[in-house]
Coordinates of C-alpha atoms and ligand atoms in Angstrom, one line a residue:
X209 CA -23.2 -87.7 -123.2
X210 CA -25.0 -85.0 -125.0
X211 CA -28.6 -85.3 -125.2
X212 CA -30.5 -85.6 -128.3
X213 CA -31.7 -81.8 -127.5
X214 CA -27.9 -80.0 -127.0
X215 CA -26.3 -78.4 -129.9
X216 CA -23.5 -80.4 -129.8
X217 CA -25.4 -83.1 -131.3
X218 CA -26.2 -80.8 -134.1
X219 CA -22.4 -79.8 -134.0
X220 CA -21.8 -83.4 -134.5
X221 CA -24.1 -83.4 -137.5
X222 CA -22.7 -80.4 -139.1
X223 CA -18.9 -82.2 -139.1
X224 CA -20.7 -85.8 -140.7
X225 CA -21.9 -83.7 -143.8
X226 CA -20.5 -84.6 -146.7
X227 CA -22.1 -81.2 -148.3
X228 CA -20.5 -78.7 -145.3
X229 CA -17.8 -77.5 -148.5
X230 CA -20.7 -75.7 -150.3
X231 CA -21.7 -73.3 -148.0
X232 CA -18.6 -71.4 -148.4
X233 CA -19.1 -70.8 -152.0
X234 CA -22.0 -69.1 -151.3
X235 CA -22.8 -65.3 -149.8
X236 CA -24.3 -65.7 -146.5
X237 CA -26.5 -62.6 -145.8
X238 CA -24.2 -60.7 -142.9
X239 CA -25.1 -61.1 -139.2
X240 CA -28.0 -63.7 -140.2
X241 CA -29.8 -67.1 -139.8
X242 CA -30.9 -67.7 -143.8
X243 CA -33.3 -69.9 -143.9
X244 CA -35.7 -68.6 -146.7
X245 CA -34.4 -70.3 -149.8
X246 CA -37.3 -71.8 -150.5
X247 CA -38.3 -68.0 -151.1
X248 CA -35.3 -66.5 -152.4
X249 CA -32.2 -68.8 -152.9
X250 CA -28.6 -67.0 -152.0
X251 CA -26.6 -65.7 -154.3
X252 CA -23.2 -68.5 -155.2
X253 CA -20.0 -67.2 -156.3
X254 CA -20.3 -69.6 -159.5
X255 CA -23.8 -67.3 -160.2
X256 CA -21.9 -64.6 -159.9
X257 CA -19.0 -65.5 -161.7
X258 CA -21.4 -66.0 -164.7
X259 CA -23.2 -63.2 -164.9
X260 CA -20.2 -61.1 -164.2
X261 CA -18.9 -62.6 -167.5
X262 CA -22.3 -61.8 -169.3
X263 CA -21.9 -57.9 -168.1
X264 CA -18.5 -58.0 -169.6
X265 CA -19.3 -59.5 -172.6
X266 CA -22.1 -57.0 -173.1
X267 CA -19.6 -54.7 -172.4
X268 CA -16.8 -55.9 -174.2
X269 CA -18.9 -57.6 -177.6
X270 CA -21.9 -55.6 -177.8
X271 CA -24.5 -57.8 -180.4
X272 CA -21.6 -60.0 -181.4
X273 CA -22.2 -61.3 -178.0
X274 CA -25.1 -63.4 -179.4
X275 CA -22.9 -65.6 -181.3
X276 CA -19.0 -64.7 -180.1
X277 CA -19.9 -65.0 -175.9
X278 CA -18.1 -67.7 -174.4
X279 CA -21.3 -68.9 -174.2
X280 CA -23.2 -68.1 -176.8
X281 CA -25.9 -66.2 -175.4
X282 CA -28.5 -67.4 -179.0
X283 CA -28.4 -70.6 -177.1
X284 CA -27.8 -70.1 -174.0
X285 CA -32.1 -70.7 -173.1
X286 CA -31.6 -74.3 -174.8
X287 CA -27.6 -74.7 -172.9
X288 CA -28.9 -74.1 -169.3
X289 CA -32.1 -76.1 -170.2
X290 CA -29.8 -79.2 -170.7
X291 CA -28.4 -78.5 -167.7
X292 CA -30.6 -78.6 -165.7
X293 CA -32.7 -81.8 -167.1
X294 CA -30.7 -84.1 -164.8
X295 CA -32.2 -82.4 -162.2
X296 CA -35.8 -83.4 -163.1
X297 CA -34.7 -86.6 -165.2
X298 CA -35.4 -85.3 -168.8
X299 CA -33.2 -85.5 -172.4
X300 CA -31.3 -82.6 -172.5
X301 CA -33.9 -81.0 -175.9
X302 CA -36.9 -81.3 -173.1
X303 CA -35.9 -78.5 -171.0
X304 CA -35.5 -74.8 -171.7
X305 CA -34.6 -72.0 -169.5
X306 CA -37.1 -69.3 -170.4
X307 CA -40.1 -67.1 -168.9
X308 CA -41.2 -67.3 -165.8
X309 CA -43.5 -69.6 -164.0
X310 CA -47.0 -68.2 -164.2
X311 CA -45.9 -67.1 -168.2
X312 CA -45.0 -70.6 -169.0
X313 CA -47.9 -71.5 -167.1
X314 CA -50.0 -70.0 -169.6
X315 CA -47.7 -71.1 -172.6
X316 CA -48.1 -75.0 -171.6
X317 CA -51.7 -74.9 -170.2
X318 CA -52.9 -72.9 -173.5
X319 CA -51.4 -76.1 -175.4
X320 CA -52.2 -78.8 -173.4
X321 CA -56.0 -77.9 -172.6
X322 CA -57.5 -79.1 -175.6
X323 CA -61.5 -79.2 -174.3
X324 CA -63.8 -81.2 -176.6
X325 CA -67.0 -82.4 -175.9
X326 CA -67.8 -83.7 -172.5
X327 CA -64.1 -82.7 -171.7
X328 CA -63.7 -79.2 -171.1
X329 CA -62.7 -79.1 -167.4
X330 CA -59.2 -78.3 -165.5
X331 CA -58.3 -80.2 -162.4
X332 CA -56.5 -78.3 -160.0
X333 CA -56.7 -78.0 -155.8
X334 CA -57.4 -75.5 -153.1
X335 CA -54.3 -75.5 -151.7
X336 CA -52.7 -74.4 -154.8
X337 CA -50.3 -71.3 -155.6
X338 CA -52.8 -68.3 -156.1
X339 CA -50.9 -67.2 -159.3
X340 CA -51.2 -70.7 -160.9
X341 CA -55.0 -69.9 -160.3
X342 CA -55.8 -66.8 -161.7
X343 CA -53.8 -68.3 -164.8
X344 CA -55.9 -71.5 -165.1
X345 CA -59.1 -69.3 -164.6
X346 CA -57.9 -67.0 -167.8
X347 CA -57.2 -70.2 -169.7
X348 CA -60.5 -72.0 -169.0
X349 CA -62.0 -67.8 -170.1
X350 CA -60.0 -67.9 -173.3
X351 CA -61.2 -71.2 -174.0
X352 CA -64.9 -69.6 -173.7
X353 CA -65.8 -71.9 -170.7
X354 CA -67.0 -70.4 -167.3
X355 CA -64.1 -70.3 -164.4
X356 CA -66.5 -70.8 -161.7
X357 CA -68.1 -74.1 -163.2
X358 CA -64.8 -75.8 -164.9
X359 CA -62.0 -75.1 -162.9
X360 CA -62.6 -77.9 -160.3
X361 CA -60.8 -77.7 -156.9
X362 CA -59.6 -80.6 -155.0
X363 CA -60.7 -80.0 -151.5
X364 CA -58.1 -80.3 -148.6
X365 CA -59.9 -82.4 -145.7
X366 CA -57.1 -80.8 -142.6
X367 CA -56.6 -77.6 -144.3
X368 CA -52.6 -78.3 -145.1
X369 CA -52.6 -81.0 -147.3
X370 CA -54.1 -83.5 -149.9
X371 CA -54.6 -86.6 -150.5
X372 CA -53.9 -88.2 -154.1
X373 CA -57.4 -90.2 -153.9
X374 CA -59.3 -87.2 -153.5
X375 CA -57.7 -85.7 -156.3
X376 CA -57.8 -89.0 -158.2
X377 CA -61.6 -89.4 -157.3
X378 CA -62.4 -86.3 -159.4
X379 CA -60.1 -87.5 -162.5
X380 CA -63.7 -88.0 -164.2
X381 CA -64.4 -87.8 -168.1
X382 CA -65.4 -84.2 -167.5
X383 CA -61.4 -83.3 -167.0
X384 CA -59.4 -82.2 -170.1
X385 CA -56.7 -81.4 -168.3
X386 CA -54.8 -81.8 -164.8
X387 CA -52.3 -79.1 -163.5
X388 CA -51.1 -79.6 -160.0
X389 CA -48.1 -78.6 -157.9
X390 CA -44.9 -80.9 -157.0
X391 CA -45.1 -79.4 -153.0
X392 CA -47.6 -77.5 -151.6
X393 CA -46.0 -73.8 -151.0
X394 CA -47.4 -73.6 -147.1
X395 CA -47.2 -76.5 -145.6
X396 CA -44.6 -78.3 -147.8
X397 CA -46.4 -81.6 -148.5
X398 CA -44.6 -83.4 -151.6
X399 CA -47.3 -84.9 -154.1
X400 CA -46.9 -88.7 -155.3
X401 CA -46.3 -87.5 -159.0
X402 CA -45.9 -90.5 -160.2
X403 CA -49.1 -92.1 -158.9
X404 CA -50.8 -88.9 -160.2
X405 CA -49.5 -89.2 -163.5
X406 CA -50.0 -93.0 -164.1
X407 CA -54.3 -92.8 -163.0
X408 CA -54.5 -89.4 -165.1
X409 CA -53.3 -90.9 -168.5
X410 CA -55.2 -94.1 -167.5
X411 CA -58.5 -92.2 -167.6
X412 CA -56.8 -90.4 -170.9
X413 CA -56.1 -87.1 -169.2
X414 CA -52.5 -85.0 -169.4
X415 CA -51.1 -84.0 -166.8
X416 CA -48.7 -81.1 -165.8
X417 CA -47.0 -80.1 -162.7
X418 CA -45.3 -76.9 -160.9
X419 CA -42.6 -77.6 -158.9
X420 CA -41.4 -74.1 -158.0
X421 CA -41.5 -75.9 -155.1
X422 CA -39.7 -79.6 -155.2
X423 CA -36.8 -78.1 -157.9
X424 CA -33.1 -78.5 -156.8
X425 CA -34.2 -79.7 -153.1
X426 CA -36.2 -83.4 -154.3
X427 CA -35.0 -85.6 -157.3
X428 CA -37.8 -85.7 -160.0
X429 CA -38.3 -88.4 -162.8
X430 CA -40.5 -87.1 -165.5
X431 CA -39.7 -89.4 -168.5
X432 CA -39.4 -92.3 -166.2
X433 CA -43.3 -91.5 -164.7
X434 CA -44.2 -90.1 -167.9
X435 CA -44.9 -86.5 -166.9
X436 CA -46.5 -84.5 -169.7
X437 CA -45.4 -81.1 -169.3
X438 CA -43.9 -79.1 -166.3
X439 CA -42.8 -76.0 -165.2
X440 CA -40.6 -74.5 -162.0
X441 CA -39.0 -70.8 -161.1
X442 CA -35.0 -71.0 -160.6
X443 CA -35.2 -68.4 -157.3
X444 CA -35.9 -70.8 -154.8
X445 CA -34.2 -73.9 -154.4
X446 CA -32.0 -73.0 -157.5
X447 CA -30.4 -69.8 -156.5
X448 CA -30.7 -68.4 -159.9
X449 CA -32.0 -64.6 -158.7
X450 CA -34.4 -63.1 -157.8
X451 CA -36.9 -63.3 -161.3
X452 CA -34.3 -65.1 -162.8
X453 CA -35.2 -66.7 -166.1
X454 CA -37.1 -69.9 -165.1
X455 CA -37.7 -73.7 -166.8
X456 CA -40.1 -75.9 -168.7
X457 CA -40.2 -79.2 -169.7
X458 CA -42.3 -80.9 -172.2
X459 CA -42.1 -84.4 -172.8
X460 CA -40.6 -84.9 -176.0
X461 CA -43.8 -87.0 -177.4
X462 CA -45.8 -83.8 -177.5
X463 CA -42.6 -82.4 -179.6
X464 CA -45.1 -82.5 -182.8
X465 CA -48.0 -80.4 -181.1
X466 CA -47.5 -77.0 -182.0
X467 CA -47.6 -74.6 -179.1
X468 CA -50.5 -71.6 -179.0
X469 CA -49.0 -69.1 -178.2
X470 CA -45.7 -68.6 -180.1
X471 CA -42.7 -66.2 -180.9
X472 CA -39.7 -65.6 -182.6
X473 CA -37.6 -67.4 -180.2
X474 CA -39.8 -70.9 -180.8
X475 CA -38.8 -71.3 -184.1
X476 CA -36.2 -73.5 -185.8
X477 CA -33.0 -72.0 -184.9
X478 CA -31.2 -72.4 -187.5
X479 CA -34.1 -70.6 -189.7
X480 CA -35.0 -68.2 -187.2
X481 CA -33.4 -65.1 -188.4
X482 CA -34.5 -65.9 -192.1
X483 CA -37.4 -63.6 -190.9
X484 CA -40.3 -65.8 -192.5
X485 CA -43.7 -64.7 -191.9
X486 CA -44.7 -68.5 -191.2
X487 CA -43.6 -70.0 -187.9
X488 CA -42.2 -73.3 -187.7
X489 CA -41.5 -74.7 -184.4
X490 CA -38.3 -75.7 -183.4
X491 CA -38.9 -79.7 -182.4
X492 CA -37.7 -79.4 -179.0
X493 CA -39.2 -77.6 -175.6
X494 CA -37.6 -74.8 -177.2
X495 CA -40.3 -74.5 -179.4
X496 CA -42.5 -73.1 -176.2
X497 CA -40.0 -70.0 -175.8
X498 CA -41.8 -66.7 -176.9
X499 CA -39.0 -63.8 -176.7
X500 CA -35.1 -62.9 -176.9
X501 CA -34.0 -64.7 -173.7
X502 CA -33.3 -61.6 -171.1
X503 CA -29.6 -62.6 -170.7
X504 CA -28.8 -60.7 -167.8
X505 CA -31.6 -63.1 -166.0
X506 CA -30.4 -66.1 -167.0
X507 CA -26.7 -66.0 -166.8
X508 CA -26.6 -66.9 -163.5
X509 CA -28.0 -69.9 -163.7
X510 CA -25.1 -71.8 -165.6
X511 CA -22.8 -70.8 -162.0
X512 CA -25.6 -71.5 -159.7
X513 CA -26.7 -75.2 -161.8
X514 CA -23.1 -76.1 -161.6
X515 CA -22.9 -75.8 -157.7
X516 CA -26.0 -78.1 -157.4
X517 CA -25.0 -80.4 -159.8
X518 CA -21.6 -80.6 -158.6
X519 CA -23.1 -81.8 -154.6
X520 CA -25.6 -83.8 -156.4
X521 CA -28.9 -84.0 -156.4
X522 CA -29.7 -87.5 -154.4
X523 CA -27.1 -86.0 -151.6
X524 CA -28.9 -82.5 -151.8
X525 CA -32.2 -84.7 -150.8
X526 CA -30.4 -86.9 -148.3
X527 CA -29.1 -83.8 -146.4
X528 CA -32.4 -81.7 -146.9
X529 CA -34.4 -84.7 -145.2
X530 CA -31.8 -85.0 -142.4
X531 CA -32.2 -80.9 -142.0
X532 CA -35.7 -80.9 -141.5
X533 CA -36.3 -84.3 -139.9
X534 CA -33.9 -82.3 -137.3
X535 CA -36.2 -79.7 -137.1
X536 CA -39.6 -81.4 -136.2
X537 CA -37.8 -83.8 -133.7
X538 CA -36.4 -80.6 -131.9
X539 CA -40.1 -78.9 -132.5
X540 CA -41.6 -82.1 -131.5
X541 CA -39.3 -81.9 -128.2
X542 CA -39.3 -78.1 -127.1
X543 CA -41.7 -76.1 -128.9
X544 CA -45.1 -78.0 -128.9
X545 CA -46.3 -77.7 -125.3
X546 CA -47.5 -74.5 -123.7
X547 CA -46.3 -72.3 -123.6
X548 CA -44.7 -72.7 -127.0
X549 CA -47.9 -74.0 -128.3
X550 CA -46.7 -74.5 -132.4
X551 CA -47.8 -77.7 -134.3
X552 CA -45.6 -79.4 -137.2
X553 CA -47.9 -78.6 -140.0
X554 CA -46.1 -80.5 -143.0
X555 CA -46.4 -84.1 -143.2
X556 CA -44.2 -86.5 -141.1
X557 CA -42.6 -88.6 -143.3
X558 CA -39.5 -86.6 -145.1
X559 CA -40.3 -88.8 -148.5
X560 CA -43.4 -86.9 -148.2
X561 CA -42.4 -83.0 -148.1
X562 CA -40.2 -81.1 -150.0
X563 CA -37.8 -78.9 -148.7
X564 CA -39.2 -76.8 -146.0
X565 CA -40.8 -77.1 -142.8
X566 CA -44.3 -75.0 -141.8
X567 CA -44.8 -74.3 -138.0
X568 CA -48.3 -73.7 -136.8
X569 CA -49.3 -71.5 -134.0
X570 CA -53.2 -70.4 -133.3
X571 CA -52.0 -67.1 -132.3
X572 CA -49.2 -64.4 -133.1
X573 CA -47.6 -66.6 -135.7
X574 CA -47.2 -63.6 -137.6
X575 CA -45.6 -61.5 -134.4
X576 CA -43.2 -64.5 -133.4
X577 CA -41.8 -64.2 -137.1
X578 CA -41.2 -61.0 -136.6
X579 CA -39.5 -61.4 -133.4
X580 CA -37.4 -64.1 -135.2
X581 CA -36.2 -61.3 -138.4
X582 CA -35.6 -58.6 -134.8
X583 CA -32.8 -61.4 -134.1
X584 CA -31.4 -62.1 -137.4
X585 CA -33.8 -65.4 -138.4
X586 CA -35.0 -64.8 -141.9
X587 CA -37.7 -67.4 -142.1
X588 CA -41.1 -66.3 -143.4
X589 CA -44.9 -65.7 -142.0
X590 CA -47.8 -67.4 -144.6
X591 CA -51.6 -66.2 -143.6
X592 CA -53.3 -67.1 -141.6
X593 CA -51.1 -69.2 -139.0
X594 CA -48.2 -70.4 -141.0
X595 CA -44.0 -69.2 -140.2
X596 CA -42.2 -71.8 -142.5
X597 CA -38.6 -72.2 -142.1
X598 CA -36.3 -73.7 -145.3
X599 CA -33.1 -75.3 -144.0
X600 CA -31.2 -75.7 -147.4
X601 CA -28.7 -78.4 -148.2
X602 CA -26.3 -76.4 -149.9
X603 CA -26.0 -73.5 -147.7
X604 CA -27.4 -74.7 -144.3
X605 CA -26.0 -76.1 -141.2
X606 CA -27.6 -78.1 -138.6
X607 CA -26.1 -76.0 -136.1
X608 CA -28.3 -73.3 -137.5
X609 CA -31.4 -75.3 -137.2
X610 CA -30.6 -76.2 -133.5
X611 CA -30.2 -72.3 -132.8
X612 CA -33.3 -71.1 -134.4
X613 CA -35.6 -73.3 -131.8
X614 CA -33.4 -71.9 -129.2
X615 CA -34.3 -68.2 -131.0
X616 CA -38.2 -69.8 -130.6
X617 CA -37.9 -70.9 -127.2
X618 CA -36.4 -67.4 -125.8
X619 CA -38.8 -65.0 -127.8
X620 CA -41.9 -66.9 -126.4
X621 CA -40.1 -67.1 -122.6
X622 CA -38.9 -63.5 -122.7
X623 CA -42.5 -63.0 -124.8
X624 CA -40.1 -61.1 -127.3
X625 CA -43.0 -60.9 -129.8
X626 CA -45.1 -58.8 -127.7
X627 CA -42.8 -56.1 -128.8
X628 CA -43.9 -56.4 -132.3
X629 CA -47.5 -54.7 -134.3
X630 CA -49.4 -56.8 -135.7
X631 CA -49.1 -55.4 -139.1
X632 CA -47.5 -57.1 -142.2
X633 CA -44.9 -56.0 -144.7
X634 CA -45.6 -56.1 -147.9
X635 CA -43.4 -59.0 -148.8
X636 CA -43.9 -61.1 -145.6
Ligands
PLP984 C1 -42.8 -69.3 -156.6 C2 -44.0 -69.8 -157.3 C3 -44.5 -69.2 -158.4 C4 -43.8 -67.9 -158.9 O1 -44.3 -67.4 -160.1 P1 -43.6 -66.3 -160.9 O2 -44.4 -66.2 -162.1 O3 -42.2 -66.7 -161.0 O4 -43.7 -65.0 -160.1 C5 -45.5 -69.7 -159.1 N1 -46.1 -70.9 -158.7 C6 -45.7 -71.5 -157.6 C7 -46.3 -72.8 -157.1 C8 -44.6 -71.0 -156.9 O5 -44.1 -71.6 -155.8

């Protein structure tokens, strides 16, 4: 009988999933262990399908290729938005592939901070993206009020996580505006959105959320919990490219407030290219798009949405779980006890982490994961302590899970890592 610990158990796994199809339509990196698309999502053959047939049409069209395309590449930002609002549970006008995260980030923060009054702080946490940061700092600037005093931080009490009271605690009548991510990027906790969302707009603040982060691995609801605005990159859990075109949503009662900071691609579409001096938003999330959608960045995304909305998105969560529940029992088991000496840094329960696993270690985290990349593991080291390790449904086996403790366990017995400098690449 094998053991919960041999890799035939995770064998057995492997021939139960009902997702094990998917992973041949994508490219698997030769000769390794991927397990970094919560960083960089791989590349599909659908994704490459359609941006293969955006080169050609660029070839083949030239500017007709705005309006002749097979898909017409004037809409194609408001197309692949539709798409992908299952995903997040929005009407098909509330999403819009366009900018990129920290962009959109300033387009939707610059709207929805509105200070008056009393009310002139932003509500934000210490655990948080450094880009989403430095853009709420600018914000709060542009708005003429001082970083250091109104951008309030939640604290973290362990240094890995939150907890919703704290940052419901300091929901006060000071805060204009709350801006938090879905999943924390280290240690993968998952916020109670919901919960979030319901005591914000009871104390009459809006609330917006990243979720780079929880996109394409964890079902979201945004109408259902009321979710002002939101915004997520399509690289990581949505194999779009890497700095593919990425999403917003704004929830379609805020359809009437004009955005801040506009362009030519917000306006009505069918006036756009009257060339009025006077902009008049188009009454959808489309209205937030500034430029010409960059094509090339964005054609992807109709193959790539198609794979995940083909496997589904409450299977991709159901698989994800499994995947990483697999991975903190077999931590739990063989890689917690010296001389192995790593802690489970993301929370316990799978309902409350996203789609990646963080692995603690007080010393040569950073050495171990290069050790790991020597053998073929792409996983990825976070400062100070962190490797994190992304087992994705769609393209993951739990075979490959099972191997990379047993990569862990031999480079800290054969003290593999000693091997490598302690220096960092630039992209870790
Ligand atoms: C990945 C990520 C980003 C990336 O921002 P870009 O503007 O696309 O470079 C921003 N915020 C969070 C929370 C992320 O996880």
């Amino acid at each position: 009988m094998a053991t919960n610990l041999e890799r035939a158990r995770a064998e057995a796994l492997d021939r139960a999933d009902p997702l094990a199809g998917m992973r041949e339509r994508f490219f698997l990196p030769e000769g390794a262990l991927y397990l970094n698309g919560n960083s960089l999502g791989l590349l599909s053959r659908g994704a490459e399908e359609s941006l293969a047939r955006s080169l050609a049409e660029w070839r083949e069209l030239g500017v007709r290729g705005w309006l002749e395309a097979e898909e017409p590449w004037f809409y194609l930002a408001e197309r692949t938005g539709a798409m992908a609002a299952p995903l997040v549970g929005a009407e098909p006008d509330e999403v819009v592939l366009t900018g990129t995260t920290t962009v959109n980030i300033h387009a939707l923060v610059s709207t929805f901070f509105q200070p008056s009054g009393r009310r002139g702080k932003i509500l934000a946490d210490e655990l948080d993206f450094p880009s989403d940061i430095y853009a709420l700092r600018d914000q709060l600037r542009l708005a003429g009020r001082d970083p250091d005093a109104d951008l309030v931080l939640t604290p973290s009490r362990d240094g890995r996580t939150l907890d919703e009271d704290d940052i419901i605690e300091r929901m006060t009548d000071e805060v204009a505006l709350c801006f938090l991510p879905s999943a924390l990027y280290r240690s993968g906790q998952l916020l109670d959105m919901e919960r979030l969302t319901r005591e914000a707009h009871r104390r009459g603040i809006p609330i917006g959320f990243d979720c780079a982060h929880s996109v394409g691995a964890v079902p979201h609801r945004f109408d259902d919990w009321g979710v002002d605005f939101a915004v997520w990159c399509s690289y990581k859990y949505l194999n779009g490219g890497p700095g593919a075109s990425a999403f917003l949503y704004v929830n379609r009662r805020h359809f009437q407030r004009a955005p801040r900071i506009t362009g030519w691609f917000g306006c009505t579409k069918e006036r756009q290219f009257d060339m009025s001096l006077e902009f008049e938003p188009h009454p959808a999330a489309g209205q937030w798009q500034i430029s010409s959608p960059g094509i090339l960045g964005s054609a992807s995304l109709e193959g790539a949405l198609a794979l995940t909305l083909e496997a589904g998105i409450d299977r991709i969560r159901a698989k994800s779980s499994a995947l990483t529940s697999y991975l903190v029992e077999l931590a739990d088991a063989r890689l917690t006890h010296a001389p192995y000496a790593f802690r489970v840094a993301s929370p316990r329960a799978p309902e409350r982490r996203t789609g990646h696993i963080a692995l603690e270690r007080d010393r040569d985290a950073q050495r171990i994961s290069a050790a790991l990349r020597g053998r073929g593991v792409v996983s990825d080291f976070r400062p100070p302590d962190v490797i994190r390790f992304a087992p994705v449904a769609l393209y993951n086996t739990f075979t490959e899970v099972w191997q990379t403790v047993q990569h862990l366990v031999e480079i800290i017995d054969g003290r593999e890592f000693e091997r490598y400098g302690a220096e960092r690449a630039v992209v870790p």
